Amino acid sequence: MAYTAIIPQEAKMELLKLRLLYLLTGLAGGLFNPYLTTLFVHQGIGANVVGVLMSIGTLLSIVVQPVWGLLVDRYRQTKLVLILAISVPACLSLFYSFQYTAIIVMVYILSIIFQATQSPVADSYAVTAASRGRTSYGTIRSLGSLGTALGGYAGGFYLSSFEITQLWMPFLALSLAGTATVLTLSRSTERKAGAISLSQGMRELLGNRLFLLFLIACFFVNQTLTAYNSFFVLAFQEAGGSYSLVGTALLLASLTNIPSMLLAARILRRIGHERTLLLAALFYALRWGIQWLFPVPAVMVGIQVLHGLSFGLFYVAAVEYVAQASGKRMQATGQSVFNMVFSGLGGIVGNLLNGYLFYSGGAQMMYLACTGSALIGAGMLYWINRLAKMPV
């Protein structure tokens, strides 16, 4: 009780608002994003073309992130940028219901331009607020996973009763609720979220050999996550699974993030960032390997219990590793650089490679390649762990 009494009331309110924000945006993303590739295929776009489209979108996100970073750093418009990142893609989602490839492509690209900066800006807010509130980033981010879990589960049941082209309606409503929450965030957190130009920060961070190796390892590990984010619904249907059952799988996967993220701080204190990242990377490899060996809907649902031990644990450890490596004056910059590699380059290669593998050899070829890539990332993280122990 004495511990919580010393936390300023403003800091407590900011934590509450950010947890609500992560919950709402998690609900919106969990309900909409896993079904986006299925929506594109439903609208007449081939799975291989979808992979190329998403890779182009991810490449574009890498290009525009420095522009958003300059806007945030020069004009201190963090809140405005976060509002645009959430609300614009939600408003544009209506146009996915039109069966015109040109419109879908244009809307997707515009959505990516605005959505690209959502995670790094929100994470910089969350890391700053967690520090002021004397808690861990994982206690905030876990609400995003809870939202994603409930959203994915609700999405499966929603599509059992409504057309997939009507999925934009709940996505829009939840995103606008998240936008309203951003409006209530305090200016003090915004001022502390970014304090150095992105270009200067990139030069400093990429000059750190361990940090550079860490980014490369993250690339090999996270490019495999597109097998879940972009192609799991299609792979599940290929194996004979239904929409309602895929909702259960998505719910199970996201729910496992919650205990992983809540326990992450304790695990990090006990074994350190490098070993935690290595452990999570091995769980990635195990997850893909089992789905490669046993392409059965029941197994594909059950194996989602490893999502929290792979993505959930890895993401929290990586964000806190970046926060530690970046220092107070480069929080937003460090998270942006990490996101450009983790979600950006990893997403480009993952969508291109896994889209091609799924189209040419099916889900099994895709999962085999993902197993190998995760093991390469784990090997690099083992190397980083060894280097970190060496005397400087």
mmCIF file of C-alpha atoms in Angstrom:
data_model
loop_
_atom_site.group_PDB
_atom_site.id
_atom_site.type_symbol
_atom_site.label_atom_id
_atom_site.label_comp_id
_atom_site.label_asym_id
_atom_site.label_seq_id
_atom_site.Cartn_x
_atom_site.Cartn_y
_atom_site.Cartn_z
ATOM 1 C CA MET A 1 0.000 0.000 0.000
ATOM 2 C CA ALA A 2 2.841 2.391 0.818
ATOM 3 C CA TYR A 3 4.338 1.690 -2.592
ATOM 4 C CA THR A 4 1.270 2.808 -4.515
ATOM 5 C CA ALA A 5 0.779 5.858 -2.254
ATOM 6 C CA ILE A 6 3.906 7.566 -3.606
ATOM 7 C CA ILE A 7 2.707 7.349 -7.208
ATOM 8 C CA PRO A 8 1.299 10.763 -8.316
ATOM 9 C CA GLN A 9 -2.425 10.773 -9.064
ATOM 10 C CA GLU A 10 -1.746 12.197 -12.536
ATOM 11 C CA ALA A 11 0.550 9.252 -13.296
ATOM 12 C CA LYS A 12 -2.134 6.786 -12.173
ATOM 13 C CA MET A 13 -4.736 8.441 -14.428
ATOM 14 C CA GLU A 14 -2.310 8.409 -17.354
ATOM 15 C CA LEU A 15 -1.707 4.679 -16.878
ATOM 16 C CA LEU A 16 -5.466 4.075 -16.810
ATOM 17 C CA LYS A 17 -5.974 6.057 -20.031
ATOM 18 C CA LEU A 18 -3.153 4.267 -21.823
ATOM 19 C CA ARG A 19 -4.447 0.854 -20.752
ATOM 20 C CA LEU A 20 -7.864 1.815 -22.113
ATOM 21 C CA LEU A 21 -6.237 3.009 -25.346
ATOM 22 C CA TYR A 22 -4.349 -0.278 -25.794
ATOM 23 C CA LEU A 23 -7.521 -2.237 -25.015
ATOM 24 C CA LEU A 24 -9.612 -0.342 -27.587
ATOM 25 C CA THR A 25 -7.006 -0.390 -30.348
ATOM 26 C CA GLY A 26 -6.336 -4.055 -29.563
ATOM 27 C CA LEU A 27 -10.039 -4.822 -29.937
ATOM 28 C CA ALA A 28 -10.165 -2.953 -33.244
ATOM 29 C CA GLY A 29 -7.013 -4.559 -34.643
ATOM 30 C CA GLY A 30 -7.864 -8.046 -33.384
ATOM 31 C CA LEU A 31 -11.286 -7.876 -34.969
ATOM 32 C CA PHE A 32 -10.114 -6.546 -38.341
ATOM 33 C CA ASN A 33 -6.454 -7.276 -39.131
ATOM 34 C CA PRO A 34 -6.438 -11.121 -39.058
ATOM 35 C CA TYR A 35 -9.232 -11.166 -41.636
ATOM 36 C CA LEU A 36 -7.784 -8.519 -43.967
ATOM 37 C CA THR A 37 -6.046 -11.002 -46.293
ATOM 38 C CA THR A 38 -9.210 -13.115 -46.366
ATOM 39 C CA LEU A 39 -11.178 -9.977 -47.251
ATOM 40 C CA PHE A 40 -8.778 -9.201 -50.091
ATOM 41 C CA VAL A 41 -9.048 -12.749 -51.440
ATOM 42 C CA HIS A 42 -12.849 -12.529 -51.119
ATOM 43 C CA GLN A 43 -12.713 -9.357 -53.224
ATOM 44 C CA GLY A 44 -10.896 -11.191 -56.019
ATOM 45 C CA ILE A 45 -7.189 -10.632 -55.222
ATOM 46 C CA GLY A 46 -4.942 -13.736 -55.288
ATOM 47 C CA ALA A 47 -2.994 -14.807 -52.188
ATOM 48 C CA ASN A 48 0.361 -14.222 -53.926
ATOM 49 C CA VAL A 49 -0.722 -10.726 -54.988
ATOM 50 C CA VAL A 50 -1.897 -10.041 -51.436
ATOM 51 C CA GLY A 51 1.573 -10.908 -50.153
ATOM 52 C CA VAL A 52 3.173 -8.499 -52.633
ATOM 53 C CA LEU A 53 0.635 -5.774 -51.770
ATOM 54 C CA MET A 54 1.292 -6.084 -48.050
ATOM 55 C CA SER A 55 5.038 -6.064 -48.607
ATOM 56 C CA ILE A 56 4.756 -2.864 -50.658
ATOM 57 C CA GLY A 57 2.648 -1.376 -47.880
ATOM 58 C CA THR A 58 5.231 -2.321 -45.280
ATOM 59 C CA LEU A 59 8.039 -0.840 -47.407
ATOM 60 C CA LEU A 60 6.027 2.355 -47.592
ATOM 61 C CA SER A 61 5.660 2.359 -43.800
ATOM 62 C CA ILE A 62 9.459 2.318 -43.472
ATOM 63 C CA VAL A 63 9.729 5.293 -45.832
ATOM 64 C CA VAL A 64 7.094 7.402 -44.063
ATOM 65 C CA GLN A 65 8.165 6.678 -40.474
ATOM 66 C CA PRO A 66 11.107 9.142 -40.612
ATOM 67 C CA VAL A 67 8.707 11.789 -41.965
ATOM 68 C CA TRP A 68 6.350 11.232 -39.037
ATOM 69 C CA GLY A 69 9.358 11.234 -36.699
ATOM 70 C CA LEU A 70 10.494 14.626 -37.989
ATOM 71 C CA LEU A 71 6.966 15.979 -37.585
ATOM 72 C CA VAL A 72 6.781 14.762 -33.994
ATOM 73 C CA ASP A 73 10.262 16.003 -33.063
ATOM 74 C CA ARG A 74 10.083 19.390 -34.770
ATOM 75 C CA TYR A 75 6.522 20.419 -33.953
ATOM 76 C CA ARG A 76 5.869 18.260 -30.825
ATOM 77 C CA GLN A 77 2.599 17.018 -32.315
ATOM 78 C CA THR A 78 2.767 13.518 -30.825
ATOM 79 C CA LYS A 79 -0.900 13.458 -29.863
ATOM 80 C CA LEU A 80 -2.087 14.697 -33.272
ATOM 81 C CA VAL A 81 0.035 12.098 -35.060
ATOM 82 C CA LEU A 82 -1.348 9.299 -32.864
ATOM 83 C CA ILE A 83 -4.929 10.481 -33.488
ATOM 84 C CA LEU A 84 -4.358 10.436 -37.263
ATOM 85 C CA ALA A 85 -2.644 7.021 -37.057
ATOM 86 C CA ILE A 86 -5.727 5.493 -35.437
ATOM 87 C CA SER A 87 -8.635 7.362 -37.014
ATOM 88 C CA VAL A 88 -7.685 7.706 -40.700
ATOM 89 C CA PRO A 89 -7.255 3.946 -41.451
ATOM 90 C CA ALA A 90 -10.512 3.282 -39.588
ATOM 91 C CA CYS A 91 -12.453 5.802 -41.673
ATOM 92 C CA LEU A 92 -10.930 4.470 -44.902
ATOM 93 C CA SER A 93 -11.863 0.845 -44.069
ATOM 94 C CA LEU A 94 -15.366 1.422 -45.483
ATOM 95 C CA PHE A 95 -13.883 1.374 -48.993
ATOM 96 C CA TYR A 96 -12.638 -2.222 -48.616
ATOM 97 C CA SER A 97 -16.264 -3.242 -49.164
ATOM 98 C CA PHE A 98 -16.071 -2.050 -52.793
ATOM 99 C CA GLN A 99 -15.046 -4.832 -55.168
ATOM 100 C CA TYR A 100 -12.580 -2.758 -57.168
ATOM 101 C CA THR A 101 -8.931 -3.735 -56.932
ATOM 102 C CA ALA A 102 -7.692 -0.188 -57.638
ATOM 103 C CA ILE A 103 -9.758 1.243 -54.774
ATOM 104 C CA ILE A 104 -8.649 -1.501 -52.357
ATOM 105 C CA VAL A 105 -4.977 -0.955 -53.218
ATOM 106 C CA MET A 106 -5.241 2.831 -52.871
ATOM 107 C CA VAL A 107 -7.083 2.598 -49.542
ATOM 108 C CA TYR A 108 -4.610 0.057 -48.184
ATOM 109 C CA ILE A 109 -1.623 2.247 -49.104
ATOM 110 C CA LEU A 110 -3.195 5.360 -47.577
ATOM 111 C CA SER A 111 -4.020 3.406 -44.429
ATOM 112 C CA ILE A 112 -0.422 2.193 -44.136
ATOM 113 C CA ILE A 113 0.918 5.757 -44.485
ATOM 114 C CA PHE A 114 -1.032 6.849 -41.423
ATOM 115 C CA GLN A 115 -0.922 3.600 -39.453
ATOM 116 C CA ALA A 116 2.860 3.212 -39.711
ATOM 117 C CA THR A 117 3.613 5.411 -36.724
ATOM 118 C CA GLN A 118 0.922 4.122 -34.344
ATOM 119 C CA SER A 119 3.002 1.479 -32.542
ATOM 120 C CA PRO A 120 6.238 3.451 -31.980
ATOM 121 C CA VAL A 121 4.384 6.579 -30.795
ATOM 122 C CA ALA A 122 2.037 4.613 -28.533
ATOM 123 C CA ASP A 123 4.956 2.584 -27.148
ATOM 124 C CA SER A 124 6.978 5.732 -26.425
ATOM 125 C CA TYR A 125 3.977 7.072 -24.511
ATOM 126 C CA ALA A 126 3.616 3.769 -22.655
ATOM 127 C CA VAL A 127 7.300 3.414 -21.698
ATOM 128 C CA THR A 128 7.336 6.999 -20.382
ATOM 129 C CA ALA A 129 4.074 6.574 -18.442
ATOM 130 C CA ALA A 130 5.183 3.211 -17.016
ATOM 131 C CA SER A 131 8.371 4.806 -15.704
ATOM 132 C CA ARG A 132 6.467 7.673 -14.074
ATOM 133 C CA GLY A 133 3.883 5.272 -12.646
ATOM 134 C CA ARG A 134 6.549 2.895 -11.278
ATOM 135 C CA THR A 135 5.282 -0.108 -13.202
ATOM 136 C CA SER A 136 6.394 -2.127 -16.237
ATOM 137 C CA TYR A 137 5.573 -1.555 -19.890
ATOM 138 C CA GLY A 138 4.133 -5.080 -20.004
ATOM 139 C CA THR A 139 1.272 -4.142 -17.645
ATOM 140 C CA ILE A 140 0.122 -1.597 -20.246
ATOM 141 C CA ARG A 141 0.838 -3.630 -23.387
ATOM 142 C CA SER A 142 -0.977 -6.667 -21.960
ATOM 143 C CA LEU A 143 -4.271 -4.762 -22.297
ATOM 144 C CA GLY A 144 -3.587 -4.541 -26.021
ATOM 145 C CA SER A 145 -3.231 -8.314 -26.117
ATOM 146 C CA LEU A 146 -6.458 -8.746 -24.173
ATOM 147 C CA GLY A 147 -8.211 -6.506 -26.687
ATOM 148 C CA THR A 148 -6.669 -8.400 -29.600
ATOM 149 C CA ALA A 149 -7.819 -11.695 -28.078
ATOM 150 C CA LEU A 150 -11.400 -10.566 -27.566
ATOM 151 C CA GLY A 151 -11.452 -8.839 -30.954
ATOM 152 C CA GLY A 152 -10.228 -11.916 -32.833
ATOM 153 C CA TYR A 153 -12.778 -14.107 -31.064
ATOM 154 C CA ALA A 154 -15.613 -11.632 -31.702
ATOM 155 C CA GLY A 155 -14.523 -11.313 -35.337
ATOM 156 C CA GLY A 156 -15.010 -15.029 -35.937
ATOM 157 C CA PHE A 157 -18.559 -14.929 -34.574
ATOM 158 C CA TYR A 158 -19.309 -11.655 -36.361
ATOM 159 C CA LEU A 159 -18.371 -13.259 -39.682
ATOM 160 C CA SER A 160 -20.606 -16.225 -38.896
ATOM 161 C CA SER A 161 -23.574 -13.834 -39.135
ATOM 162 C CA PHE A 162 -22.391 -10.991 -41.363
ATOM 163 C CA GLU A 163 -20.526 -10.663 -44.651
ATOM 164 C CA ILE A 164 -16.782 -10.075 -44.403
ATOM 165 C CA THR A 165 -17.311 -6.837 -46.356
ATOM 166 C CA GLN A 166 -19.206 -5.479 -43.311
ATOM 167 C CA LEU A 167 -16.288 -5.951 -40.932
ATOM 168 C CA TRP A 168 -15.359 -2.272 -41.248
ATOM 169 C CA MET A 169 -18.289 -1.146 -39.058
ATOM 170 C CA PRO A 170 -17.146 -2.467 -35.632
ATOM 171 C CA PHE A 171 -13.541 -1.650 -36.588
ATOM 172 C CA LEU A 172 -14.484 1.988 -37.173
ATOM 173 C CA ALA A 173 -16.495 2.271 -33.946
ATOM 174 C CA LEU A 174 -13.716 0.859 -31.741
ATOM 175 C CA SER A 175 -11.014 2.932 -33.439
ATOM 176 C CA LEU A 176 -12.954 6.153 -32.924
ATOM 177 C CA ALA A 177 -13.341 5.265 -29.249
ATOM 178 C CA GLY A 178 -9.552 4.852 -29.105
ATOM 179 C CA THR A 179 -9.117 8.237 -30.798
ATOM 180 C CA ALA A 180 -11.322 9.848 -28.129
ATOM 181 C CA THR A 181 -9.072 8.313 -25.449
ATOM 182 C CA VAL A 182 -5.933 9.794 -27.042
ATOM 183 C CA LEU A 183 -7.514 13.255 -26.753
ATOM 184 C CA THR A 184 -7.477 12.893 -22.951
ATOM 185 C CA LEU A 185 -3.732 12.091 -22.665
ATOM 186 C CA SER A 186 -1.706 14.725 -20.828
ATOM 187 C CA ARG A 187 0.735 17.058 -22.541
ATOM 188 C CA SER A 188 3.494 16.242 -20.022
ATOM 189 C CA THR A 189 3.770 12.661 -21.299
ATOM 190 C CA GLU A 190 3.781 13.947 -24.866
ATOM 191 C CA ARG A 191 6.676 16.332 -24.202
ATOM 192 C CA LYS A 192 8.770 13.527 -22.699
ATOM 193 C CA ALA A 193 8.035 11.023 -25.470
ATOM 194 C CA GLY A 194 10.455 12.450 -28.030
ATOM 195 C CA ALA A 195 13.560 14.553 -27.487
ATOM 196 C CA ILE A 196 15.963 14.002 -30.393
ATOM 197 C CA SER A 197 15.756 13.961 -34.193
ATOM 198 C CA LEU A 198 15.218 10.581 -35.813
ATOM 199 C CA SER A 199 18.240 10.936 -38.132
ATOM 200 C CA GLN A 200 20.635 11.725 -35.268
ATOM 201 C CA GLY A 201 19.168 8.961 -33.139
ATOM 202 C CA MET A 202 19.522 6.429 -35.951
ATOM 203 C CA ARG A 203 23.217 7.279 -36.380
ATOM 204 C CA GLU A 204 23.870 6.820 -32.669
ATOM 205 C CA LEU A 205 21.875 3.616 -32.283
ATOM 206 C CA LEU A 206 23.142 1.901 -35.423
ATOM 207 C CA GLY A 207 26.699 2.675 -34.335
ATOM 208 C CA ASN A 208 26.156 0.290 -31.422
ATOM 209 C CA ARG A 209 27.299 -3.153 -32.636
ATOM 210 C CA LEU A 210 25.167 -5.149 -30.182
ATOM 211 C CA PHE A 211 22.090 -3.089 -31.005
ATOM 212 C CA LEU A 212 22.652 -3.630 -34.733
ATOM 213 C CA LEU A 213 22.985 -7.403 -34.240
ATOM 214 C CA PHE A 214 19.857 -7.303 -32.100
ATOM 215 C CA LEU A 215 17.928 -5.650 -34.957
ATOM 216 C CA ILE A 216 19.106 -8.291 -37.454
ATOM 217 C CA ALA A 217 18.056 -11.092 -35.087
ATOM 218 C CA CYS A 218 14.651 -9.418 -34.636
ATOM 219 C CA PHE A 219 14.287 -9.354 -38.418
ATOM 220 C CA PHE A 220 14.834 -13.101 -38.774
ATOM 221 C CA VAL A 221 12.462 -13.886 -35.916
ATOM 222 C CA ASN A 222 9.655 -11.472 -36.696
ATOM 223 C CA GLN A 223 9.429 -12.044 -40.438
ATOM 224 C CA THR A 224 7.955 -15.421 -39.460
ATOM 225 C CA LEU A 225 5.080 -13.748 -37.596
ATOM 226 C CA THR A 226 3.409 -12.872 -40.913
ATOM 227 C CA ALA A 227 2.570 -16.591 -41.141
ATOM 228 C CA TYR A 228 0.179 -15.818 -38.275
ATOM 229 C CA ASN A 229 -0.778 -12.181 -38.864
ATOM 230 C CA SER A 230 -1.344 -12.391 -42.622
ATOM 231 C CA PHE A 231 -1.852 -16.044 -43.551
ATOM 232 C CA PHE A 232 -3.124 -17.960 -40.524
ATOM 233 C CA VAL A 233 -6.812 -17.633 -41.462
ATOM 234 C CA LEU A 234 -6.087 -18.842 -45.013
ATOM 235 C CA ALA A 235 -3.883 -21.706 -43.734
ATOM 236 C CA PHE A 236 -6.539 -22.674 -41.209
ATOM 237 C CA GLN A 237 -9.232 -22.781 -43.899
ATOM 238 C CA GLU A 238 -6.905 -24.837 -46.120
ATOM 239 C CA ALA A 239 -6.654 -27.365 -43.272
ATOM 240 C CA GLY A 240 -10.460 -27.517 -43.027
ATOM 241 C CA GLY A 241 -11.089 -25.090 -40.155
ATOM 242 C CA SER A 242 -14.193 -22.855 -39.880
ATOM 243 C CA TYR A 243 -14.589 -19.121 -39.173
ATOM 244 C CA SER A 244 -15.972 -19.754 -35.680
ATOM 245 C CA LEU A 245 -13.069 -22.088 -34.844
ATOM 246 C CA VAL A 246 -10.490 -19.640 -36.193
ATOM 247 C CA GLY A 247 -11.977 -17.052 -33.829
ATOM 248 C CA THR A 248 -11.267 -19.452 -30.972
ATOM 249 C CA ALA A 249 -7.673 -19.857 -32.163
ATOM 250 C CA LEU A 250 -7.147 -16.099 -32.364
ATOM 251 C CA LEU A 251 -8.652 -15.647 -28.909
ATOM 252 C CA LEU A 252 -6.411 -18.336 -27.418
ATOM 253 C CA ALA A 253 -3.301 -16.870 -29.061
ATOM 254 C CA SER A 254 -3.888 -13.343 -27.813
ATOM 255 C CA LEU A 255 -4.984 -14.408 -24.325
ATOM 256 C CA THR A 256 -1.653 -16.160 -23.806
ATOM 257 C CA ASN A 257 0.063 -12.801 -24.341
ATOM 258 C CA ILE A 258 -1.463 -11.447 -21.134
ATOM 259 C CA PRO A 259 0.281 -13.661 -18.533
ATOM 260 C CA SER A 260 3.498 -13.553 -20.593
ATOM 261 C CA MET A 261 3.526 -9.761 -20.660
ATOM 262 C CA LEU A 262 2.568 -9.444 -16.993
ATOM 263 C CA LEU A 263 5.315 -11.864 -15.949
ATOM 264 C CA ALA A 264 7.867 -10.429 -18.398
ATOM 265 C CA ALA A 265 9.307 -7.936 -15.904
ATOM 266 C CA ARG A 266 10.008 -10.736 -13.408
ATOM 267 C CA ILE A 267 11.531 -12.964 -16.096
ATOM 268 C CA LEU A 268 13.698 -10.103 -17.377
ATOM 269 C CA ARG A 269 15.002 -9.374 -13.889
ATOM 270 C CA ARG A 270 15.876 -13.024 -13.352
ATOM 271 C CA ILE A 271 17.552 -14.005 -16.639
ATOM 272 C CA GLY A 272 18.133 -10.674 -18.444
ATOM 273 C CA HIS A 273 17.030 -9.255 -21.786
ATOM 274 C CA GLU A 274 19.297 -11.321 -24.035
ATOM 275 C CA ARG A 275 18.357 -14.718 -22.552
ATOM 276 C CA THR A 276 14.655 -13.822 -22.530
ATOM 277 C CA LEU A 277 14.814 -12.908 -26.223
ATOM 278 C CA LEU A 278 16.650 -16.175 -26.985
ATOM 279 C CA LEU A 279 14.056 -18.222 -25.092
ATOM 280 C CA ALA A 280 11.180 -16.529 -26.924
ATOM 281 C CA ALA A 281 12.870 -17.086 -30.310
ATOM 282 C CA LEU A 282 13.111 -20.825 -29.569
ATOM 283 C CA PHE A 283 9.389 -20.862 -28.778
ATOM 284 C CA TYR A 284 8.815 -19.253 -32.197
ATOM 285 C CA ALA A 285 10.709 -22.125 -33.865
ATOM 286 C CA LEU A 286 8.788 -24.735 -31.842
ATOM 287 C CA ARG A 287 5.477 -23.116 -32.755
ATOM 288 C CA TRP A 288 6.107 -23.171 -36.514
ATOM 289 C CA GLY A 289 7.699 -26.611 -36.414
ATOM 290 C CA ILE A 290 4.642 -28.219 -34.811
ATOM 291 C CA GLN A 291 2.295 -26.599 -37.340
ATOM 292 C CA TRP A 292 4.547 -27.867 -40.145
ATOM 293 C CA LEU A 293 4.471 -31.433 -38.818
ATOM 294 C CA PHE A 294 0.780 -31.553 -37.826
ATOM 295 C CA PRO A 295 -1.457 -29.597 -40.265
ATOM 296 C CA VAL A 296 -4.686 -30.377 -38.385
ATOM 297 C CA PRO A 297 -7.212 -27.729 -37.238
ATOM 298 C CA ALA A 298 -7.279 -29.024 -33.640
ATOM 299 C CA VAL A 299 -3.474 -28.892 -33.416
ATOM 300 C CA MET A 300 -3.396 -25.452 -35.083
ATOM 301 C CA VAL A 301 -5.813 -24.177 -32.432
ATOM 302 C CA GLY A 302 -3.990 -25.788 -29.501
ATOM 303 C CA ILE A 303 -0.529 -24.638 -30.585
ATOM 304 C CA GLN A 304 -1.629 -21.021 -30.224
ATOM 305 C CA VAL A 305 -0.817 -21.332 -26.509
ATOM 306 C CA LEU A 306 2.779 -20.709 -27.631
ATOM 307 C CA HIS A 307 1.886 -17.271 -29.016
ATOM 308 C CA GLY A 308 2.392 -15.584 -25.646
ATOM 309 C CA LEU A 309 5.681 -17.380 -24.997
ATOM 310 C CA SER A 310 6.906 -16.418 -28.479
ATOM 311 C CA PHE A 311 5.534 -13.047 -29.579
ATOM 312 C CA GLY A 312 4.334 -11.729 -26.205
ATOM 313 C CA LEU A 313 7.537 -12.426 -24.316
ATOM 314 C CA PHE A 314 9.760 -11.437 -27.238
ATOM 315 C CA TYR A 315 7.992 -8.130 -27.872
ATOM 316 C CA VAL A 316 8.055 -6.908 -24.265
ATOM 317 C CA ALA A 317 11.697 -7.929 -23.851
ATOM 318 C CA ALA A 318 12.601 -6.232 -27.142
ATOM 319 C CA VAL A 319 10.786 -2.960 -26.350
ATOM 320 C CA GLU A 320 12.452 -2.758 -22.931
ATOM 321 C CA TYR A 321 15.835 -3.688 -24.452
ATOM 322 C CA VAL A 322 15.390 -0.820 -26.924
ATOM 323 C CA ALA A 323 14.335 1.555 -24.130
ATOM 324 C CA GLN A 324 17.459 0.624 -22.179
ATOM 325 C CA ALA A 325 19.752 0.969 -25.196
ATOM 326 C CA SER A 326 18.174 4.249 -26.351
ATOM 327 C CA GLY A 327 18.257 6.191 -23.097
ATOM 328 C CA LYS A 328 15.760 8.823 -22.016
ATOM 329 C CA ARG A 329 16.433 11.288 -24.829
ATOM 330 C CA MET A 330 15.942 8.766 -27.657
ATOM 331 C CA GLN A 331 12.868 6.808 -26.548
ATOM 332 C CA ALA A 332 10.647 7.650 -29.543
ATOM 333 C CA THR A 333 13.595 7.365 -31.923
ATOM 334 C CA GLY A 334 14.687 3.999 -30.576
ATOM 335 C CA GLN A 335 11.188 2.554 -30.761
ATOM 336 C CA SER A 336 10.819 3.905 -34.329
ATOM 337 C CA VAL A 337 14.082 2.292 -35.460
ATOM 338 C CA PHE A 338 13.099 -0.983 -33.793
ATOM 339 C CA ASN A 339 9.640 -0.865 -35.409
ATOM 340 C CA MET A 340 11.107 -0.131 -38.848
ATOM 341 C CA VAL A 341 13.061 -3.395 -38.631
ATOM 342 C CA PHE A 342 10.759 -5.567 -36.495
ATOM 343 C CA SER A 343 7.473 -4.749 -38.203
ATOM 344 C CA GLY A 344 8.792 -2.982 -41.309
ATOM 345 C CA LEU A 345 11.579 -4.967 -42.961
ATOM 346 C CA GLY A 346 10.433 -8.153 -41.215
ATOM 347 C CA GLY A 347 6.910 -7.574 -42.497
ATOM 348 C CA ILE A 348 8.075 -6.912 -46.069
ATOM 349 C CA VAL A 349 10.171 -10.059 -46.355
ATOM 350 C CA GLY A 350 7.664 -12.111 -44.388
ATOM 351 C CA ASN A 351 4.691 -11.143 -46.530
ATOM 352 C CA LEU A 352 6.606 -11.574 -49.773
ATOM 353 C CA LEU A 353 8.229 -14.873 -48.808
ATOM 354 C CA ASN A 354 5.286 -16.422 -46.999
ATOM 355 C CA GLY A 355 2.821 -15.228 -49.633
ATOM 356 C CA TYR A 356 4.942 -16.886 -52.326
ATOM 357 C CA LEU A 357 5.476 -20.070 -50.298
ATOM 358 C CA PHE A 358 1.788 -20.339 -49.425
ATOM 359 C CA TYR A 359 0.783 -19.798 -53.065
ATOM 360 C CA SER A 360 3.346 -22.231 -54.512
ATOM 361 C CA GLY A 361 3.655 -24.938 -51.848
ATOM 362 C CA GLY A 362 0.864 -24.433 -49.341
ATOM 363 C CA ALA A 363 0.940 -23.765 -45.627
ATOM 364 C CA GLN A 364 3.395 -26.588 -44.868
ATOM 365 C CA MET A 365 6.176 -25.105 -46.978
ATOM 366 C CA MET A 366 5.534 -21.735 -45.335
ATOM 367 C CA TYR A 367 5.744 -23.156 -41.806
ATOM 368 C CA LEU A 368 8.948 -25.079 -42.604
ATOM 369 C CA ALA A 369 10.650 -21.886 -43.824
ATOM 370 C CA CYS A 370 9.454 -20.029 -40.723
ATOM 371 C CA THR A 371 10.975 -22.694 -38.465
ATOM 372 C CA GLY A 372 14.357 -22.250 -40.129
ATOM 373 C CA SER A 373 14.237 -18.456 -39.966
ATOM 374 C CA ALA A 374 13.335 -18.453 -36.254
ATOM 375 C CA LEU A 375 16.261 -20.791 -35.543
ATOM 376 C CA ILE A 376 18.635 -18.424 -37.375
ATOM 377 C CA GLY A 377 17.355 -15.560 -35.226
ATOM 378 C CA ALA A 378 17.781 -17.666 -32.091
ATOM 379 C CA GLY A 379 21.368 -18.434 -33.090
ATOM 380 C CA MET A 380 22.131 -14.728 -33.475
ATOM 381 C CA LEU A 381 20.562 -13.955 -30.092
ATOM 382 C CA TYR A 382 22.746 -16.651 -28.522
ATOM 383 C CA TRP A 383 25.736 -14.897 -30.055
ATOM 384 C CA ILE A 384 24.548 -11.543 -28.663
ATOM 385 C CA ASN A 385 24.167 -13.137 -25.245
ATOM 386 C CA ARG A 386 27.779 -14.340 -25.400
ATOM 387 C CA LEU A 387 29.062 -10.925 -26.573
ATOM 388 C CA ALA A 388 27.146 -9.109 -23.816
ATOM 389 C CA LYS A 389 29.003 -11.144 -21.183
ATOM 390 C CA MET A 390 32.431 -10.288 -22.577
ATOM 391 C CA PRO A 391 34.410 -7.529 -20.807
ATOM 392 C CA VAL A 392 34.393 -4.243 -22.709
#
